[in-house]
Amino acid sequence: MRKLLIILSVLSATHLHAQQKDTTKVNVADTLKKDLTTAPDTVPHLRTKIWTLYPPAVMIGYGAASFYVKPLRRLDRSVFNETLKHNIVPNSHLENYFQYAPVVLTYGLNLVGVHGKNTFLDRTILLGLSEAMSSIFVFSVKHATHRLRPDGSDRYSFPSGHTANAFAEAEFMSQELSGKSVIYGIIGYGFATTTGIFRIYHQDHWLSDVIAGAGVGILATKTAYLVYPYLRNRLTRKGREKEENRDIPEELKKKQRTSSIILPSYQNGALGLSFSMQL
C-alpha cells in the first residue's frame, strides 16, 4: 500500500503540473461534492468499436482450447517447470493487493482533481456491473471445469479469479482515465499483468488459466460500458428524450420551433384573413 500511495502522489503531481502551472490547491471537499451531486442526464456511450471485444474473447477461447489442444497443455507445463527453476518473484502473495490497485488509483486520483469519464455514482455502478459479470462467469466455469491447480490444492484452477478481477479493474481505469492520459491505462494494465505473473509463479494457476482470466476481466468491463449507458438512459426521463432525439441533426435541435396559421375571416360584411403565430 505504501507503493500505491507513492505512485498516486507522483501521478497527481504530474497531472496538475501539466494542466496548470499556478499553485492553486485542489479542494478535496469541493471535488467530492461535485462528483457526488453533479450527475449527468446520461452517461456517454462506449466510444469504441465492437471489434475491440474480439481480443478478450480470443483470450478466453485460448484458455478453453487448452483443455483439448495438447500443445497448449504442454506449454502450460513447460511454463510451470520454468517457474520452478527460476522463481524470481517474492514469496509473499502481493497479487492479493495488486489486483485492487487500478480501482484504488482511479478513485484516489479523482480525489485530487483528476476527473474521469463518469461521476462517482455512474462510475461505481459500472464497476459493480463489471465485477458482477466477471465473478459470476469465473465462479460458474471453475465449478464446471474442475481443473487441478499446479500445486494440487484444489480443482478450481480455471480461469484465474485474481487475474480476471485485476484486468477488469485495469480496463475500468483505462475507460475512465485514458482520456486524460494513456499513462493511466498503462499503469492499470501493468498491475494486472503483474498479478497474473505472480499467480503463475506462486503455482496457483497455469498459463492458460491466467490468459483466460485476463480475457474474462477485460470483456466484462467492456461489456458493462457498452450496455450500461442504454440502461441508464432508459431509467431517466431526460435520458429517454435524448435517446429519442439522438438522430435529429444538431442544427434542427437548436432551431427555434414556431407554428403559424392563416384563416379566412368575415366581420361586419367584410372578408379578410387572420394570421396567428405561436413562438
Tab-separated table of N, CA and C in Angstrom, residues 52-217:
chain	number	residue	atom	x	y	z
A	52	THR	N	-13.216	-4.414	-30.749
A	52	THR	CA	-12.334	-4.434	-29.579
A	52	THR	C	-12.752	-5.502	-28.569
A	53	LEU	N	-13.949	-6.062	-28.746
A	53	LEU	CA	-14.379	-7.162	-27.880
A	53	LEU	C	-13.768	-8.489	-28.314
A	54	TYR	N	-13.238	-8.535	-29.532
A	54	TYR	CA	-12.708	-9.790	-30.053
A	54	TYR	C	-11.445	-10.267	-29.336
A	55	PRO	N	-10.440	-9.388	-29.089
A	55	PRO	CA	-9.218	-9.871	-28.430
A	55	PRO	C	-9.474	-10.572	-27.091
A	56	PRO	N	-10.284	-9.969	-26.167
A	56	PRO	CA	-10.522	-10.713	-24.919
A	56	PRO	C	-11.290	-12.007	-25.142
A	57	ALA	N	-12.166	-12.021	-26.156
A	57	ALA	CA	-12.894	-13.258	-26.460
A	57	ALA	C	-11.924	-14.335	-26.952
A	58	VAL	N	-10.931	-13.933	-27.739
A	58	VAL	CA	-9.920	-14.867	-28.220
A	58	VAL	C	-9.099	-15.414	-27.051
A	59	MET	N	-8.796	-14.557	-26.066
A	59	MET	CA	-8.043	-14.983	-24.890
A	59	MET	C	-8.820	-16.048	-24.110
A	60	ILE	N	-10.126	-15.848	-23.987
A	60	ILE	CA	-10.957	-16.845	-23.309
A	60	ILE	C	-10.970	-18.138	-24.115
A	61	GLY	N	-11.061	-17.986	-25.438
A	61	GLY	CA	-11.042	-19.156	-26.304
A	61	GLY	C	-9.743	-19.934	-26.197
A	62	TYR	N	-8.619	-19.209	-26.049
A	62	TYR	CA	-7.320	-19.873	-25.881
A	62	TYR	C	-7.342	-20.744	-24.623
A	63	GLY	N	-7.851	-20.175	-23.536
A	63	GLY	CA	-7.905	-20.940	-22.298
A	63	GLY	C	-8.768	-22.179	-22.424
A	64	ALA	N	-9.924	-22.015	-23.085
A	64	ALA	CA	-10.818	-23.159	-23.275
A	64	ALA	C	-10.162	-24.215	-24.164
A	65	ALA	N	-9.418	-23.771	-25.173
A	65	ALA	CA	-8.767	-24.715	-26.092
A	65	ALA	C	-7.692	-25.540	-25.401
A	66	SER	N	-7.122	-25.008	-24.307
A	66	SER	CA	-6.057	-25.742	-23.612
A	66	SER	C	-6.551	-27.053	-23.005
A	67	PHE	N	-7.878	-27.211	-22.892
A	67	PHE	CA	-8.435	-28.468	-22.387
A	67	PHE	C	-8.386	-29.566	-23.453
A	68	TYR	N	-8.301	-29.148	-24.710
A	68	TYR	CA	-8.406	-30.118	-25.800
A	68	TYR	C	-7.179	-30.142	-26.715
A	69	VAL	N	-6.467	-29.038	-26.795
A	69	VAL	CA	-5.303	-28.950	-27.682
A	69	VAL	C	-4.048	-29.290	-26.883
A	70	LYS	N	-3.440	-30.418	-27.171
A	70	LYS	CA	-2.307	-30.902	-26.385
A	70	LYS	C	-1.095	-29.977	-26.389
A	71	PRO	N	-0.743	-29.340	-27.512
A	71	PRO	CA	0.403	-28.424	-27.484
A	71	PRO	C	0.219	-27.270	-26.495
A	72	LEU	N	-1.013	-26.784	-26.350
A	72	LEU	CA	-1.276	-25.712	-25.392
A	72	LEU	C	-1.099	-26.216	-23.960
A	73	ARG	N	-1.527	-27.428	-23.742
A	73	ARG	CA	-1.374	-28.002	-22.392
A	73	ARG	C	0.094	-28.261	-22.082
A	74	ARG	N	0.856	-28.679	-23.093
A	74	ARG	CA	2.290	-28.885	-22.888
A	74	ARG	C	2.981	-27.551	-22.581
A	75	LEU	N	2.500	-26.477	-23.215
A	75	LEU	CA	3.061	-25.159	-22.934
A	75	LEU	C	2.788	-24.760	-21.486
A	76	ASP	N	1.600	-25.080	-20.986
A	76	ASP	CA	1.282	-24.827	-19.573
A	76	ASP	C	2.315	-25.491	-18.659
A	77	ARG	N	2.592	-26.741	-18.932
A	77	ARG	CA	3.510	-27.493	-18.075
A	77	ARG	C	4.953	-27.008	-18.249
A	78	SER	N	5.293	-26.593	-19.455
A	78	SER	CA	6.640	-26.072	-19.698
A	78	SER	C	6.872	-24.779	-18.920
A	79	VAL	N	5.872	-23.888	-18.952
A	79	VAL	CA	5.984	-22.629	-18.202
A	79	VAL	C	6.047	-22.923	-16.709
A	80	PHE	N	5.267	-23.886	-16.252
A	80	PHE	CA	5.279	-24.262	-14.840
A	80	PHE	C	6.663	-24.758	-14.418
A	81	ASN	N	7.268	-25.586	-15.241
A	81	ASN	CA	8.611	-26.101	-14.930
A	81	ASN	C	9.651	-24.994	-14.889
A	82	GLU	N	9.505	-24.019	-15.785
A	82	GLU	CA	10.439	-22.895	-15.793
A	82	GLU	C	10.304	-22.057	-14.530
A	83	THR	N	9.092	-21.896	-14.038
A	83	THR	CA	8.909	-21.117	-12.802
A	83	THR	C	9.539	-21.822	-11.606
A	84	LEU	N	9.553	-23.152	-11.652
A	84	LEU	CA	10.204	-23.891	-10.565
A	84	LEU	C	11.710	-23.672	-10.581
A	85	LYS	N	12.286	-23.559	-11.784
A	85	LYS	CA	13.734	-23.375	-11.910
A	85	LYS	C	14.152	-21.935	-11.610
A	86	HIS	N	13.316	-20.983	-12.009
A	86	HIS	CA	13.686	-19.569	-11.895
A	86	HIS	C	12.573	-18.800	-11.181
A	87	ASN	N	12.447	-19.040	-9.910
A	87	ASN	CA	11.420	-18.334	-9.129
A	87	ASN	C	11.933	-16.949	-8.767
A	88	ILE	N	11.503	-15.947	-9.526
A	88	ILE	CA	12.062	-14.599	-9.382
A	88	ILE	C	11.122	-13.632	-8.668
A	89	VAL	N	9.984	-14.116	-8.179
A	89	VAL	CA	9.040	-13.223	-7.507
A	89	VAL	C	9.065	-13.483	-6.005
A	90	PRO	N	8.660	-12.489	-5.200
A	90	PRO	CA	8.647	-12.670	-3.739
A	90	PRO	C	7.692	-13.786	-3.330
A	91	ASN	N	7.979	-14.407	-2.219
A	91	ASN	CA	7.114	-15.477	-1.725
A	91	ASN	C	5.782	-14.945	-1.213
A	92	SER	N	5.768	-13.714	-0.738
A	92	SER	CA	4.518	-13.127	-0.250
A	92	SER	C	3.564	-12.896	-1.418
A	93	HIS	N	2.289	-13.116	-1.179
A	93	HIS	CA	1.285	-13.018	-2.242
A	93	HIS	C	0.854	-11.562	-2.431
A	94	LEU	N	1.731	-10.768	-3.043
A	94	LEU	CA	1.435	-9.359	-3.281
A	94	LEU	C	0.307	-9.165	-4.284
A	95	GLU	N	0.043	-10.193	-5.088
A	95	GLU	CA	-1.039	-10.074	-6.074
A	95	GLU	C	-2.399	-9.901	-5.417
A	96	ASN	N	-2.494	-10.317	-4.131
A	96	ASN	CA	-3.745	-10.104	-3.404
A	96	ASN	C	-4.061	-8.619	-3.278
A	97	TYR	N	-3.029	-7.772	-3.319
A	97	TYR	CA	-3.197	-6.325	-3.236
A	97	TYR	C	-3.107	-5.660	-4.607
A	98	PHE	N	-2.231	-6.175	-5.464
A	98	PHE	CA	-2.050	-5.587	-6.797
A	98	PHE	C	-3.340	-5.599	-7.607
A	99	GLN	N	-4.168	-6.622	-7.407
A	99	GLN	CA	-5.383	-6.732	-8.208
A	99	GLN	C	-6.345	-5.567	-7.967
A	100	TYR	N	-6.232	-4.923	-6.810
A	100	TYR	CA	-7.121	-3.806	-6.493
A	100	TYR	C	-6.496	-2.438	-6.785
A	101	ALA	N	-5.235	-2.423	-7.174
A	101	ALA	CA	-4.521	-1.164	-7.379
A	101	ALA	C	-5.195	-0.240	-8.397
A	102	PRO	N	-5.668	-0.737	-9.557
A	102	PRO	CA	-6.287	0.174	-10.524
A	102	PRO	C	-7.495	0.924	-9.975
A	103	VAL	N	-8.330	0.242	-9.183
A	103	VAL	CA	-9.510	0.907	-8.621
A	103	VAL	C	-9.101	1.927	-7.564
A	104	VAL	N	-8.150	1.552	-6.711
A	104	VAL	CA	-7.664	2.482	-5.684
A	104	VAL	C	-7.101	3.743	-6.339
A	105	LEU	N	-6.339	3.562	-7.396
A	105	LEU	CA	-5.747	4.694	-8.095
A	105	LEU	C	-6.809	5.547	-8.784
A	106	THR	N	-7.802	4.911	-9.384
A	106	THR	CA	-8.846	5.652	-10.093
A	106	THR	C	-9.611	6.563	-9.142
A	107	TYR	N	-10.062	6.018	-8.026
A	107	TYR	CA	-10.819	6.831	-7.070
A	107	TYR	C	-9.907	7.822	-6.348
A	108	GLY	N	-8.674	7.411	-6.086
A	108	GLY	CA	-7.737	8.317	-5.428
A	108	GLY	C	-7.389	9.507	-6.297
A	109	LEU	N	-7.158	9.271	-7.577
A	109	LEU	CA	-6.833	10.363	-8.491
A	109	LEU	C	-8.003	11.323	-8.629
A	110	ASN	N	-9.224	10.802	-8.572
A	110	ASN	CA	-10.384	11.680	-8.636
A	110	ASN	C	-10.423	12.630	-7.451
A	111	LEU	N	-9.995	12.144	-6.284
A	111	LEU	CA	-9.991	12.993	-5.090
A	111	LEU	C	-9.044	14.177	-5.229
A	112	VAL	N	-7.976	13.991	-6.013
A	112	VAL	CA	-7.006	15.083	-6.164
A	112	VAL	C	-7.245	15.883	-7.440
A	113	GLY	N	-8.432	15.686	-8.054
A	113	GLY	CA	-8.804	16.548	-9.170
A	113	GLY	C	-8.689	15.956	-10.553
A	114	VAL	N	-8.315	14.686	-10.676
A	114	VAL	CA	-8.228	14.055	-11.996
A	114	VAL	C	-9.566	13.370	-12.266
A	115	HIS	N	-10.460	14.086	-12.936
A	115	HIS	CA	-11.807	13.567	-13.163
A	115	HIS	C	-11.841	12.652	-14.375
A	116	GLY	N	-12.580	11.562	-14.240
A	116	GLY	CA	-12.690	10.604	-15.317
A	116	GLY	C	-13.891	10.847	-16.194
A	117	LYS	N	-14.303	9.821	-16.915
A	117	LYS	CA	-15.396	9.934	-17.879
A	117	LYS	C	-16.741	10.118	-17.193
A	118	ASN	N	-16.938	9.468	-16.045
A	118	ASN	CA	-18.240	9.472	-15.380
A	118	ASN	C	-18.135	9.969	-13.939
A	119	THR	N	-19.271	10.344	-13.380
A	119	THR	CA	-19.312	10.769	-11.990
A	119	THR	C	-19.252	9.561	-11.070
A	120	PHE	N	-19.156	9.839	-9.769
A	120	PHE	CA	-18.967	8.780	-8.777
A	120	PHE	C	-20.052	7.718	-8.876
A	121	LEU	N	-21.319	8.131	-8.965
A	121	LEU	CA	-22.427	7.178	-8.975
A	121	LEU	C	-22.364	6.268	-10.178
A	122	ASP	N	-22.269	6.854	-11.371
A	122	ASP	CA	-22.233	6.039	-12.582
A	122	ASP	C	-20.979	5.177	-12.636
A	123	ARG	N	-19.858	5.758	-12.219
A	123	ARG	CA	-18.591	5.015	-12.223
A	123	ARG	C	-18.687	3.793	-11.313
A	124	THR	N	-19.267	3.982	-10.148
A	124	THR	CA	-19.360	2.897	-9.181
A	124	THR	C	-20.314	1.805	-9.643
A	125	ILE	N	-21.422	2.194	-10.251
A	125	ILE	CA	-22.358	1.200	-10.786
A	125	ILE	C	-21.708	0.413	-11.918
A	126	LEU	N	-20.960	1.110	-12.770
A	126	LEU	CA	-20.247	0.441	-13.860
A	126	LEU	C	-19.248	-0.579	-13.320
A	127	LEU	N	-18.514	-0.181	-12.278
A	127	LEU	CA	-17.551	-1.091	-11.665
A	127	LEU	C	-18.255	-2.301	-11.076
A	128	GLY	N	-19.368	-2.066	-10.368
A	128	GLY	CA	-20.117	-3.160	-9.766
A	128	GLY	C	-20.679	-4.110	-10.817
A	129	LEU	N	-21.172	-3.547	-11.923
A	129	LEU	CA	-21.710	-4.371	-13.002
A	129	LEU	C	-20.614	-5.228	-13.627
A	130	SER	N	-19.460	-4.620	-13.834
A	130	SER	CA	-18.321	-5.347	-14.397
A	130	SER	C	-17.871	-6.477	-13.476
A	131	GLU	N	-17.719	-6.158	-12.191
A	131	GLU	CA	-17.271	-7.159	-11.221
A	131	GLU	C	-18.281	-8.298	-11.104
A	132	ALA	N	-19.562	-7.961	-11.162
A	132	ALA	CA	-20.597	-8.988	-11.037
A	132	ALA	C	-20.544	-9.965	-12.212
A	133	MET	N	-20.449	-9.427	-13.422
A	133	MET	CA	-20.380	-10.297	-14.602
A	133	MET	C	-19.136	-11.173	-14.577
A	134	SER	N	-18.012	-10.578	-14.202
A	134	SER	CA	-16.760	-11.325	-14.145
A	134	SER	C	-16.817	-12.427	-13.093
A	135	SER	N	-17.304	-12.088	-11.915
A	135	SER	CA	-17.342	-13.055	-10.812
A	135	SER	C	-18.281	-14.218	-11.109
A	136	ILE	N	-19.451	-13.917	-11.670
A	136	ILE	CA	-20.416	-14.976	-11.988
A	136	ILE	C	-19.830	-15.942	-13.011
A	137	PHE	N	-19.178	-15.386	-14.029
A	137	PHE	CA	-18.579	-16.236	-15.061
A	137	PHE	C	-17.468	-17.096	-14.470
A	138	VAL	N	-16.560	-16.471	-13.722
A	138	VAL	CA	-15.428	-17.206	-13.146
A	138	VAL	C	-15.912	-18.309	-12.206
A	139	PHE	N	-16.845	-17.978	-11.314
A	139	PHE	CA	-17.351	-18.948	-10.351
A	139	PHE	C	-18.005	-20.132	-11.063
A	140	SER	N	-18.810	-19.836	-12.085
A	140	SER	CA	-19.523	-20.896	-12.806
A	140	SER	C	-18.555	-21.822	-13.530
A	141	VAL	N	-17.577	-21.235	-14.222
A	141	VAL	CA	-16.652	-22.038	-15.015
A	141	VAL	C	-15.715	-22.853	-14.121
A	142	LYS	N	-15.284	-22.278	-13.009
A	142	LYS	CA	-14.431	-23.022	-12.081
A	142	LYS	C	-15.111	-24.317	-11.633
A	143	HIS	N	-16.396	-24.209	-11.299
A	143	HIS	CA	-17.111	-25.381	-10.810
A	143	HIS	C	-17.510	-26.327	-11.934
A	144	ALA	N	-17.489	-25.826	-13.174
A	144	ALA	CA	-17.848	-26.688	-14.298
A	144	ALA	C	-16.644	-27.449	-14.845
A	145	THR	N	-15.468	-26.859	-14.782
A	145	THR	CA	-14.281	-27.476	-15.392
A	145	THR	C	-13.475	-28.346	-14.429
A	146	HIS	N	-13.426	-27.992	-13.154
A	146	HIS	CA	-12.703	-28.766	-12.132
A	146	HIS	C	-11.244	-29.029	-12.508
A	147	ARG	N	-10.567	-28.023	-13.014
A	147	ARG	CA	-9.141	-28.209	-13.353
A	147	ARG	C	-8.295	-28.147	-12.081
A	148	LEU	N	-7.366	-29.081	-11.963
A	148	LEU	CA	-6.481	-29.133	-10.802
A	148	LEU	C	-5.443	-28.016	-10.868
A	149	ARG	N	-5.237	-27.338	-9.741
A	149	ARG	CA	-4.221	-26.286	-9.688
A	149	ARG	C	-2.823	-26.901	-9.792
A	150	PRO	N	-1.843	-26.090	-10.219
A	150	PRO	CA	-0.470	-26.609	-10.303
A	150	PRO	C	0.059	-27.153	-8.986
A	151	ASP	N	-0.348	-26.550	-7.864
A	151	ASP	CA	0.138	-27.028	-6.569
A	151	ASP	C	-0.721	-28.157	-6.002
A	152	GLY	N	-1.769	-28.536	-6.725
A	152	GLY	CA	-2.616	-29.654	-6.304
A	152	GLY	C	-3.534	-29.350	-5.142
A	153	SER	N	-3.729	-28.080	-4.792
A	153	SER	CA	-4.520	-27.730	-3.605
A	153	SER	C	-6.016	-27.957	-3.800
A	154	ASP	N	-6.548	-27.688	-4.991
A	154	ASP	CA	-7.972	-27.932	-5.271
A	154	ASP	C	-8.188	-27.980	-6.784
A	155	ARG	N	-9.448	-28.124	-7.167
A	155	ARG	CA	-9.779	-28.225	-8.596
A	155	ARG	C	-10.552	-26.997	-9.084
A	156	TYR	N	-10.121	-25.835	-8.665
A	156	TYR	CA	-10.758	-24.588	-9.105
A	156	TYR	C	-9.724	-23.685	-9.774
A	157	SER	N	-8.959	-24.250	-10.677
A	157	SER	CA	-7.858	-23.512	-11.282
A	157	SER	C	-8.280	-22.627	-12.451
A	158	PHE	N	-9.264	-23.088	-13.225
A	158	PHE	CA	-9.622	-22.384	-14.470
A	158	PHE	C	-10.969	-21.672	-14.348
A	159	PRO	N	-11.003	-20.382	-14.697
A	159	PRO	CA	-9.886	-19.468	-15.003
A	159	PRO	C	-9.389	-18.807	-13.722
A	160	SER	N	-8.376	-17.967	-13.838
A	160	SER	CA	-7.815	-17.289	-12.672
A	160	SER	C	-8.719	-16.143	-12.224
A	161	GLY	N	-9.259	-16.254	-11.015
A	161	GLY	CA	-10.131	-15.213	-10.480
A	161	GLY	C	-9.388	-13.928	-10.169
A	162	HIS	N	-8.189	-14.057	-9.580
A	162	HIS	CA	-7.385	-12.874	-9.281
A	162	HIS	C	-7.078	-12.097	-10.562
A	163	THR	N	-6.707	-12.824	-11.602
A	163	THR	CA	-6.351	-12.177	-12.860
A	163	THR	C	-7.570	-11.540	-13.510
A	164	ALA	N	-8.699	-12.218	-13.464
A	164	ALA	CA	-9.928	-11.660	-14.031
A	164	ALA	C	-10.291	-10.355	-13.332
A	165	ASN	N	-10.195	-10.352	-12.006
A	165	ASN	CA	-10.510	-9.141	-11.247
A	165	ASN	C	-9.526	-8.022	-11.562
A	166	ALA	N	-8.249	-8.359	-11.649
A	166	ALA	CA	-7.224	-7.348	-11.908
A	166	ALA	C	-7.411	-6.706	-13.283
A	167	PHE	N	-7.694	-7.510	-14.300
A	167	PHE	CA	-7.854	-6.964	-15.651
A	167	PHE	C	-9.189	-6.241	-15.816
A	168	ALA	N	-10.214	-6.672	-15.079
A	168	ALA	CA	-11.484	-5.935	-15.096
A	168	ALA	C	-11.267	-4.530	-14.559
A	169	GLU	N	-10.501	-4.422	-13.484
A	169	GLU	CA	-10.250	-3.118	-12.883
A	169	GLU	C	-9.265	-2.296	-13.711
A	170	ALA	N	-8.326	-2.964	-14.381
A	170	ALA	CA	-7.397	-2.249	-15.254
A	170	ALA	C	-8.145	-1.624	-16.428
A	171	GLU	N	-9.081	-2.369	-17.019
A	171	GLU	CA	-9.881	-1.829	-18.118
A	171	GLU	C	-10.790	-0.710	-17.613
A	172	PHE	N	-11.273	-0.845	-16.378
A	172	PHE	CA	-12.078	0.211	-15.748
A	172	PHE	C	-11.267	1.499	-15.630
A	173	MET	N	-10.034	1.391	-15.169
A	173	MET	CA	-9.165	2.559	-15.045
A	173	MET	C	-8.882	3.167	-16.417
A	174	SER	N	-8.673	2.296	-17.400
A	174	SER	CA	-8.408	2.770	-18.750
A	174	SER	C	-9.620	3.492	-19.326
A	175	GLN	N	-10.804	2.937	-19.130
A	175	GLN	CA	-12.022	3.565	-19.637
A	175	GLN	C	-12.239	4.941	-19.016
A	176	GLU	N	-11.993	5.046	-17.712
A	176	GLU	CA	-12.269	6.295	-17.013
A	176	GLU	C	-11.211	7.369	-17.252
A	177	LEU	N	-9.950	6.988	-17.304
A	177	LEU	CA	-8.886	7.994	-17.259
A	177	LEU	C	-8.003	8.091	-18.496
A	178	SER	N	-8.108	7.151	-19.422
A	178	SER	CA	-7.233	7.223	-20.593
A	178	SER	C	-7.495	8.451	-21.444
A	179	GLY	N	-8.686	9.043	-21.299
A	179	GLY	CA	-8.958	10.285	-21.998
A	179	GLY	C	-8.090	11.428	-21.508
A	180	LYS	N	-7.620	11.320	-20.263
A	180	LYS	CA	-6.707	12.320	-19.707
A	180	LYS	C	-5.279	12.052	-20.153
A	181	SER	N	-4.878	10.790	-20.054
A	181	SER	CA	-3.531	10.401	-20.464
A	181	SER	C	-3.476	8.885	-20.606
A	182	VAL	N	-2.791	8.402	-21.645
A	182	VAL	CA	-2.686	6.952	-21.853
A	182	VAL	C	-1.872	6.288	-20.750
A	183	ILE	N	-1.109	7.075	-20.008
A	183	ILE	CA	-0.264	6.516	-18.950
A	183	ILE	C	-1.105	5.825	-17.883
A	184	TYR	N	-2.344	6.305	-17.665
A	184	TYR	CA	-3.197	5.699	-16.647
A	184	TYR	C	-3.584	4.276	-17.041
A	185	GLY	N	-3.918	4.084	-18.308
A	185	GLY	CA	-4.243	2.734	-18.774
A	185	GLY	C	-3.043	1.815	-18.701
A	186	ILE	N	-1.866	2.338	-19.023
A	186	ILE	CA	-0.641	1.535	-18.967
A	186	ILE	C	-0.355	1.092	-17.539
A	187	ILE	N	-0.530	2.001	-16.595
A	187	ILE	CA	-0.287	1.665	-15.186
A	187	ILE	C	-1.274	0.605	-14.707
A	188	GLY	N	-2.555	0.778	-15.049
A	188	GLY	CA	-3.566	-0.198	-14.641
A	188	GLY	C	-3.283	-1.577	-15.179
A	189	TYR	N	-2.939	-1.647	-16.465
A	189	TYR	CA	-2.641	-2.945	-17.072
A	189	TYR	C	-1.307	-3.499	-16.581
A	190	GLY	N	-0.417	-2.621	-16.145
A	190	GLY	CA	0.840	-3.088	-15.564
A	190	GLY	C	0.599	-3.849	-14.272
A	191	PHE	N	-0.271	-3.314	-13.416
A	191	PHE	CA	-0.618	-4.007	-12.172
A	191	PHE	C	-1.340	-5.328	-12.477
A	192	ALA	N	-2.224	-5.323	-13.470
A	192	ALA	CA	-2.975	-6.535	-13.807
A	192	ALA	C	-2.045	-7.625	-14.336
A	193	THR	N	-1.117	-7.245	-15.208
A	193	THR	CA	-0.170	-8.223	-15.750
A	193	THR	C	0.712	-8.807	-14.650
A	194	THR	N	1.138	-7.948	-13.739
A	194	THR	CA	1.954	-8.415	-12.610
A	194	THR	C	1.176	-9.409	-11.759
A	195	THR	N	-0.107	-9.135	-11.571
A	195	THR	CA	-0.955	-10.059	-10.808
A	195	THR	C	-0.983	-11.430	-11.462
A	196	GLY	N	-1.168	-11.470	-12.776
A	196	GLY	CA	-1.204	-12.750	-13.485
A	196	GLY	C	0.103	-13.503	-13.397
A	197	ILE	N	1.225	-12.782	-13.540
A	197	ILE	CA	2.550	-13.416	-13.460
A	197	ILE	C	2.779	-14.016	-12.075
A	198	PHE	N	2.397	-13.269	-11.056
A	198	PHE	CA	2.575	-13.762	-9.689
A	198	PHE	C	1.732	-15.015	-9.434
A	199	ARG	N	0.534	-15.080	-10.025
A	199	ARG	CA	-0.310	-16.258	-9.831
A	199	ARG	C	0.337	-17.506	-10.440
A	200	ILE	N	1.046	-17.323	-11.543
A	200	ILE	CA	1.751	-18.447	-12.162
A	200	ILE	C	2.945	-18.856	-11.315
A	201	TYR	N	3.738	-17.881	-10.889
A	201	TYR	CA	4.948	-18.193	-10.127
A	201	TYR	C	4.639	-18.765	-8.751
A	202	HIS	N	3.496	-18.436	-8.190
A	202	HIS	CA	3.127	-18.999	-6.895
A	202	HIS	C	2.383	-20.320	-7.040
A	203	GLN	N	2.367	-20.861	-8.254
A	203	GLN	CA	1.805	-22.185	-8.538
A	203	GLN	C	0.310	-22.271	-8.245
A	204	ASP	N	-0.363	-21.136	-8.356
A	204	ASP	CA	-1.813	-21.119	-8.159
A	204	ASP	C	-2.564	-21.368	-9.458
A	205	HIS	N	-1.916	-21.040	-10.599
A	205	HIS	CA	-2.594	-21.180	-11.882
A	205	HIS	C	-1.619	-21.547	-12.991
A	206	TRP	N	-2.186	-22.170	-14.036
A	206	TRP	CA	-1.450	-22.440	-15.257
A	206	TRP	C	-1.491	-21.190	-16.138
A	207	LEU	N	-0.622	-21.157	-17.122
A	207	LEU	CA	-0.585	-20.020	-18.046
A	207	LEU	C	-1.938	-19.802	-18.712
A	208	SER	N	-2.569	-20.871	-19.176
A	208	SER	CA	-3.863	-20.750	-19.859
A	208	SER	C	-4.952	-20.239	-18.923
A	209	ASP	N	-4.854	-20.558	-17.620
A	209	ASP	CA	-5.813	-20.033	-16.641
A	209	ASP	C	-5.726	-18.511	-16.574
A	210	VAL	N	-4.496	-18.024	-16.583
A	210	VAL	CA	-4.258	-16.586	-16.457
A	210	VAL	C	-4.690	-15.843	-17.716
A	211	ILE	N	-4.382	-16.413	-18.885
A	211	ILE	CA	-4.775	-15.769	-20.144
A	211	ILE	C	-6.299	-15.687	-20.234
A	212	ALA	N	-6.968	-16.778	-19.886
A	212	ALA	CA	-8.434	-16.778	-19.919
A	212	ALA	C	-9.002	-15.796	-18.900
A	213	GLY	N	-8.410	-15.752	-17.705
A	213	GLY	CA	-8.878	-14.821	-16.681
A	213	GLY	C	-8.756	-13.378	-17.132
A	214	ALA	N	-7.657	-13.062	-17.787
A	214	ALA	CA	-7.462	-11.699	-18.298
A	214	ALA	C	-8.543	-11.363	-19.322
A	215	GLY	N	-8.841	-12.316	-20.196
A	215	GLY	CA	-9.885	-12.089	-21.197
A	215	GLY	C	-11.247	-11.881	-20.566
A	216	VAL	N	-11.548	-12.654	-19.530
A	216	VAL	CA	-12.833	-12.521	-18.836
A	216	VAL	C	-12.968	-11.128	-18.230
A	217	GLY	N	-11.914	-10.670	-17.550
A	217	GLY	CA	-11.969	-9.367	-16.903
A	217	GLY	C	-12.151	-8.223	-17.878
